[in-house]
């Protein structure tokens, strides 16, 4: 029997795609642009996505929806609890129905969420993306992504709806936890490694949300975005361009935002002229769930679903997710002349190309690589999750050296008794992000347990300090305004040598949590009665270690100088408790750094470190001081590590040249430690307003006791570029300042160089986006300093 040409692996991808496209009817082509979501009935009518209930009526049963084939299957694992084996069997059945319904036997491409790991029951739950930012460790993010990709392919999934590249602009926004922080270069660097890691295992990564999503007015989900082209180009688009050009990502998802009056789902400049023509993107653009229909129902820029489908496809959007509600109208639009079939063919061609490249059209295609038992949370994956958590925890404040508490088996410095207090002390779900299976799915079912084993902080401390008496009291809940339980917490604190106070967030969807999609806030005060709990425990006089487990930064100014130490853990995943216990004891030397600032007051922001003078200085201007309590990039450790000896390879460079910026980083301690060496750039005088400083390079350096290393950044002139007055990207001549240090505000080394010559214009998609860095050990040992000293900032975090 002769194979159809599109199933012949001996033919080129283009030959296979064109042969199949030519054989398809108009209905088959259109079916490739859609998806289907078999989702369970939930207690919450809104379910997993905004306005889900609006689209429940009139849905075609699955068997009827696949009679001419299907482009995608939506989250067959990520919608209901099932074992991997049950999931594989279910998916095989669905794929068989798709193949049987397709006149040419074309399977569906399967997509799943994978922001905190594969979002399936029993799969490893890694730290939330905001913790990736805190790690400042691109290689580690790539390692995690490779593991996630391998798990996805093992169960038959082909596309992951991650990473999120939105750059934080307002801390009140509920989806802060899904981002990698407030800096575009950090976000783009980490995202590129995530993309490479996931796609190295044969799973398509999806960049979202393109673009401007995090800049919504007042930090409200789905709100309009009122930013200019300059901010869009210089902040929001930077990480997307990095991941497209250097990560070669396979998919991009549009943003729900209304971007200066134009919804991205219908924005041809964004999806075609910039993304494809300027940046060279060759993959598929997928709709955020129901975003095509939202063009009519939410944005009101079209009159009906047919017009929405034409507008989205014409702009460059290829696939309607999570199911086809608008795109089926494209059949009649082509037939009556409302749409050129060539435009439809362009989108179908992109989808078929991905199916060929993923092996879906090969004769031996199956729903998964194996029918054997699948362990999605083995010991080595948990060890990786633990390492990620350890690399992301941030020691914010330790002015008197209370931490580390020490290993009682070694030196007996551990306290004899600890009162473990707070809602995060008793609820392990607080370690997990909104897009974990536990918080996304199980929390909406009657059995609201955890998808994988998630030890509590109490269990971890008991294991870490076996000789210490431990008393655990919640004191209050995450959102409960009642204060009835605080008296018990106070009594426990008074009876203990040390109080460890765990406060923060419990993630959920659309108001069902304190952090997560749709969980936006008016104030940066701790939720519920947690502030009252902290005040009451601090008032006991017992030394307090404040541990904030959250998805966003909360204002901590009221507790600063009163808590003996403050730790920030951004939803550190299933092994977060062990990592926290290790930091407390000293088994783990904290090396996380802030990917967002920590505010002082509950309302003196929004604002991020990427600010010009008018947004940063308040003396004589405003009664509000926008400066953070702890700045972007800040973090302490148990070793005293310092930067010194800044050198520049040149004092002037041409507008297309490179200057090398180098500094020595030295561990002056008797124990090893890590430091994130950060390079910031300032443009004192420019033709448009520029931020006071911006991160243009970083390196996480691991230094043994007494060791030194030379860190060298290669800074291309393109890295000084910005969007000029005429909205073209330019390298402008003049003086530039570089600063090297350990946070955006602790940059004690400063150098100056000049860009010479006329202004240089960089064409779209032509700028150098990266700053290569080399770390070279220095053989001569440095003198040791007393163990336990802190790193690179004054106790207040404000140098």
CSV table of N, CA and C in Angstrom, one decimal, residues 417-427 431 455-463 465 468-476 488-503 533 537 542-547 549 577 580-581 584:
chain,number,residue,atom,x,y,z
A,417,UNK,N,13.1,26.1,71.5
A,417,UNK,CA,11.7,26.0,71.2
A,417,UNK,C,11.4,27.1,70.1
A,418,UNK,N,10.5,26.7,69.2
A,418,UNK,CA,10.1,27.6,68.1
A,418,UNK,C,8.6,27.6,68.1
A,419,UNK,N,8.0,28.8,68.1
A,419,UNK,CA,6.6,28.9,67.8
A,419,UNK,C,6.4,29.2,66.3
A,420,UNK,N,5.8,28.3,65.6
A,420,UNK,CA,5.6,28.4,64.2
A,420,UNK,C,4.2,28.9,64.0
A,421,UNK,N,4.0,30.1,63.5
A,421,UNK,CA,2.8,30.9,63.5
A,421,UNK,C,2.4,31.3,62.2
A,422,UNK,N,1.1,31.4,61.9
A,422,UNK,CA,0.7,32.0,60.6
A,422,UNK,C,0.0,31.1,59.7
A,423,UNK,N,-0.9,31.6,58.8
A,423,UNK,CA,-1.6,30.7,57.9
A,423,UNK,C,-0.7,29.9,56.9
A,424,UNK,N,0.5,30.5,56.5
A,424,UNK,CA,1.4,29.8,55.7
A,424,UNK,C,2.2,28.7,56.4
A,425,UNK,N,2.1,28.7,57.7
A,425,UNK,CA,2.8,27.7,58.5
A,425,UNK,C,2.0,26.4,58.5
A,426,UNK,N,0.7,26.5,58.2
A,426,UNK,CA,-0.2,25.3,58.3
A,426,UNK,C,-0.7,24.8,57.0
A,427,UNK,N,-0.7,25.7,56.0
A,427,UNK,CA,-1.3,25.4,54.7
A,427,UNK,C,-0.2,25.3,53.6
A,431,UNK,N,2.6,27.3,49.1
A,431,UNK,CA,3.9,27.2,48.4
A,431,UNK,C,3.7,27.1,46.9
A,455,UNK,N,5.1,18.8,51.7
A,455,UNK,CA,5.3,18.9,53.1
A,455,UNK,C,5.1,20.3,53.6
A,456,UNK,N,4.5,20.4,54.8
A,456,UNK,CA,4.2,21.7,55.4
A,456,UNK,C,5.5,22.3,56.0
A,457,UNK,N,5.5,23.5,56.3
A,457,UNK,CA,6.6,24.2,57.0
A,457,UNK,C,6.9,23.5,58.4
A,458,UNK,N,5.8,23.2,59.0
A,458,UNK,CA,5.9,22.5,60.3
A,458,UNK,C,6.7,21.2,60.2
A,459,UNK,N,6.3,20.4,59.2
A,459,UNK,CA,7.0,19.1,59.0
A,459,UNK,C,8.5,19.4,58.7
A,460,UNK,N,8.8,20.4,57.8
A,460,UNK,CA,10.2,20.6,57.5
A,460,UNK,C,11.0,21.1,58.6
A,461,UNK,N,10.4,22.0,59.5
A,461,UNK,CA,11.2,22.5,60.7
A,461,UNK,C,11.4,21.3,61.7
A,462,UNK,N,10.4,20.5,61.8
A,462,UNK,CA,10.6,19.3,62.7
A,462,UNK,C,11.7,18.5,62.3
A,463,UNK,N,11.9,18.3,60.9
A,463,UNK,CA,13.0,17.4,60.4
A,463,UNK,C,14.3,18.2,60.5
A,465,UNK,N,15.2,20.6,62.7
A,465,UNK,CA,15.6,20.8,64.1
A,465,UNK,C,15.0,19.8,65.0
A,468,UNK,N,14.4,20.5,68.8
A,468,UNK,CA,13.7,21.7,69.2
A,468,UNK,C,12.2,21.4,69.4
A,469,UNK,N,11.7,22.0,70.5
A,469,UNK,CA,10.2,21.9,70.7
A,469,UNK,C,9.5,22.8,69.8
A,470,UNK,N,8.5,22.3,69.1
A,470,UNK,CA,7.8,23.1,68.0
A,470,UNK,C,6.3,23.2,68.4
A,471,UNK,N,5.8,24.4,68.4
A,471,UNK,CA,4.4,24.6,68.6
A,471,UNK,C,3.9,25.3,67.3
A,472,UNK,N,2.8,24.8,66.7
A,472,UNK,CA,2.3,25.4,65.5
A,472,UNK,C,0.9,26.0,65.7
A,473,UNK,N,0.7,27.2,65.3
A,473,UNK,CA,-0.6,27.9,65.5
A,473,UNK,C,-0.8,28.7,64.3
A,474,UNK,N,-2.0,28.6,63.6
A,474,UNK,CA,-2.3,29.4,62.5
A,474,UNK,C,-2.5,30.9,62.8
A,475,UNK,N,-3.3,31.1,63.9
A,475,UNK,CA,-3.5,32.5,64.3
A,475,UNK,C,-4.6,33.2,63.5
A,476,UNK,N,-4.6,33.0,62.2
A,476,UNK,CA,-5.6,33.6,61.3
A,476,UNK,C,-5.5,32.9,60.0
A,488,UNK,N,-4.2,32.9,70.7
A,488,UNK,CA,-3.5,31.7,70.8
A,488,UNK,C,-2.1,31.8,70.2
A,489,UNK,N,-2.0,32.5,69.1
A,489,UNK,CA,-0.6,32.7,68.5
A,489,UNK,C,0.3,33.5,69.4
A,490,UNK,N,-0.3,34.5,70.1
A,490,UNK,CA,0.5,35.4,71.0
A,490,UNK,C,1.0,34.5,72.2
A,491,UNK,N,0.1,33.6,72.7
A,491,UNK,CA,0.5,32.8,73.8
A,491,UNK,C,1.7,31.8,73.4
A,492,UNK,N,1.6,31.3,72.2
A,492,UNK,CA,2.6,30.4,71.7
A,492,UNK,C,3.9,31.2,71.5
A,493,UNK,N,3.9,32.4,71.0
A,493,UNK,CA,5.1,33.2,70.8
A,493,UNK,C,5.8,33.5,72.2
A,494,UNK,N,5.0,33.8,73.2
A,494,UNK,CA,5.5,34.2,74.5
A,494,UNK,C,6.2,33.0,75.1
A,495,UNK,N,5.7,31.8,74.8
A,495,UNK,CA,6.3,30.6,75.4
A,495,UNK,C,7.4,30.0,74.7
A,496,UNK,N,7.9,30.7,73.6
A,496,UNK,CA,9.0,30.1,72.8
A,496,UNK,C,10.2,31.0,72.8
A,497,UNK,N,11.3,30.4,72.5
A,497,UNK,CA,12.6,31.2,72.4
A,497,UNK,C,12.6,32.0,71.1
A,498,UNK,N,11.9,31.5,70.0
A,498,UNK,CA,11.9,32.1,68.7
A,498,UNK,C,10.5,31.9,68.1
A,499,UNK,N,10.1,32.9,67.4
A,499,UNK,CA,8.8,32.8,66.6
A,499,UNK,C,9.2,32.9,65.1
A,500,UNK,N,8.7,31.9,64.4
A,500,UNK,CA,8.8,31.9,62.9
A,500,UNK,C,7.4,32.2,62.4
A,501,UNK,N,7.2,33.3,61.8
A,501,UNK,CA,5.9,33.8,61.4
A,501,UNK,C,5.7,33.7,59.9
A,502,UNK,N,4.9,32.8,59.4
A,502,UNK,CA,4.6,32.6,58.0
A,502,UNK,C,3.4,33.2,57.5
A,503,UNK,N,3.5,34.3,56.7
A,503,UNK,CA,2.3,35.0,56.2
A,503,UNK,C,2.4,35.1,54.7
A,533,UNK,N,-2.1,40.0,62.9
A,533,UNK,CA,-1.3,38.9,63.5
A,533,UNK,C,0.1,39.2,63.7
A,537,UNK,N,2.2,39.5,67.3
A,537,UNK,CA,3.4,38.6,67.6
A,537,UNK,C,4.6,39.4,67.8
A,542,UNK,N,9.3,38.4,71.8
A,542,UNK,CA,10.0,37.2,71.4
A,542,UNK,C,10.6,37.5,70.0
A,543,UNK,N,11.9,37.2,69.8
A,543,UNK,CA,12.5,37.4,68.5
A,543,UNK,C,11.7,36.7,67.4
A,544,UNK,N,11.5,37.4,66.3
A,544,UNK,CA,10.6,37.0,65.2
A,544,UNK,C,11.4,36.9,63.9
A,545,UNK,N,11.3,35.8,63.2
A,545,UNK,CA,11.7,35.7,61.8
A,545,UNK,C,10.4,35.7,61.0
A,546,UNK,N,10.3,36.8,60.2
A,546,UNK,CA,9.1,36.9,59.4
A,546,UNK,C,9.4,36.3,58.0
A,547,UNK,N,8.6,35.3,57.7
A,547,UNK,CA,8.7,34.6,56.4
A,547,UNK,C,7.5,34.9,55.6
A,549,UNK,N,5.5,34.2,52.3
A,549,UNK,CA,5.3,33.3,51.2
A,549,UNK,C,4.2,33.9,50.3
A,577,UNK,N,9.1,24.0,51.6
A,577,UNK,CA,9.3,23.9,53.0
A,577,UNK,C,10.7,23.5,53.4
A,580,UNK,N,13.1,26.4,52.8
A,580,UNK,CA,13.0,27.4,53.8
A,580,UNK,C,13.7,26.9,55.1
A,581,UNK,N,13.4,25.7,55.5
A,581,UNK,CA,14.0,25.2,56.7
A,581,UNK,C,15.5,25.2,56.6
A,584,UNK,N,16.8,28.7,57.1
A,584,UNK,CA,16.8,29.0,58.6
A,584,UNK,C,17.9,28.4,59.3
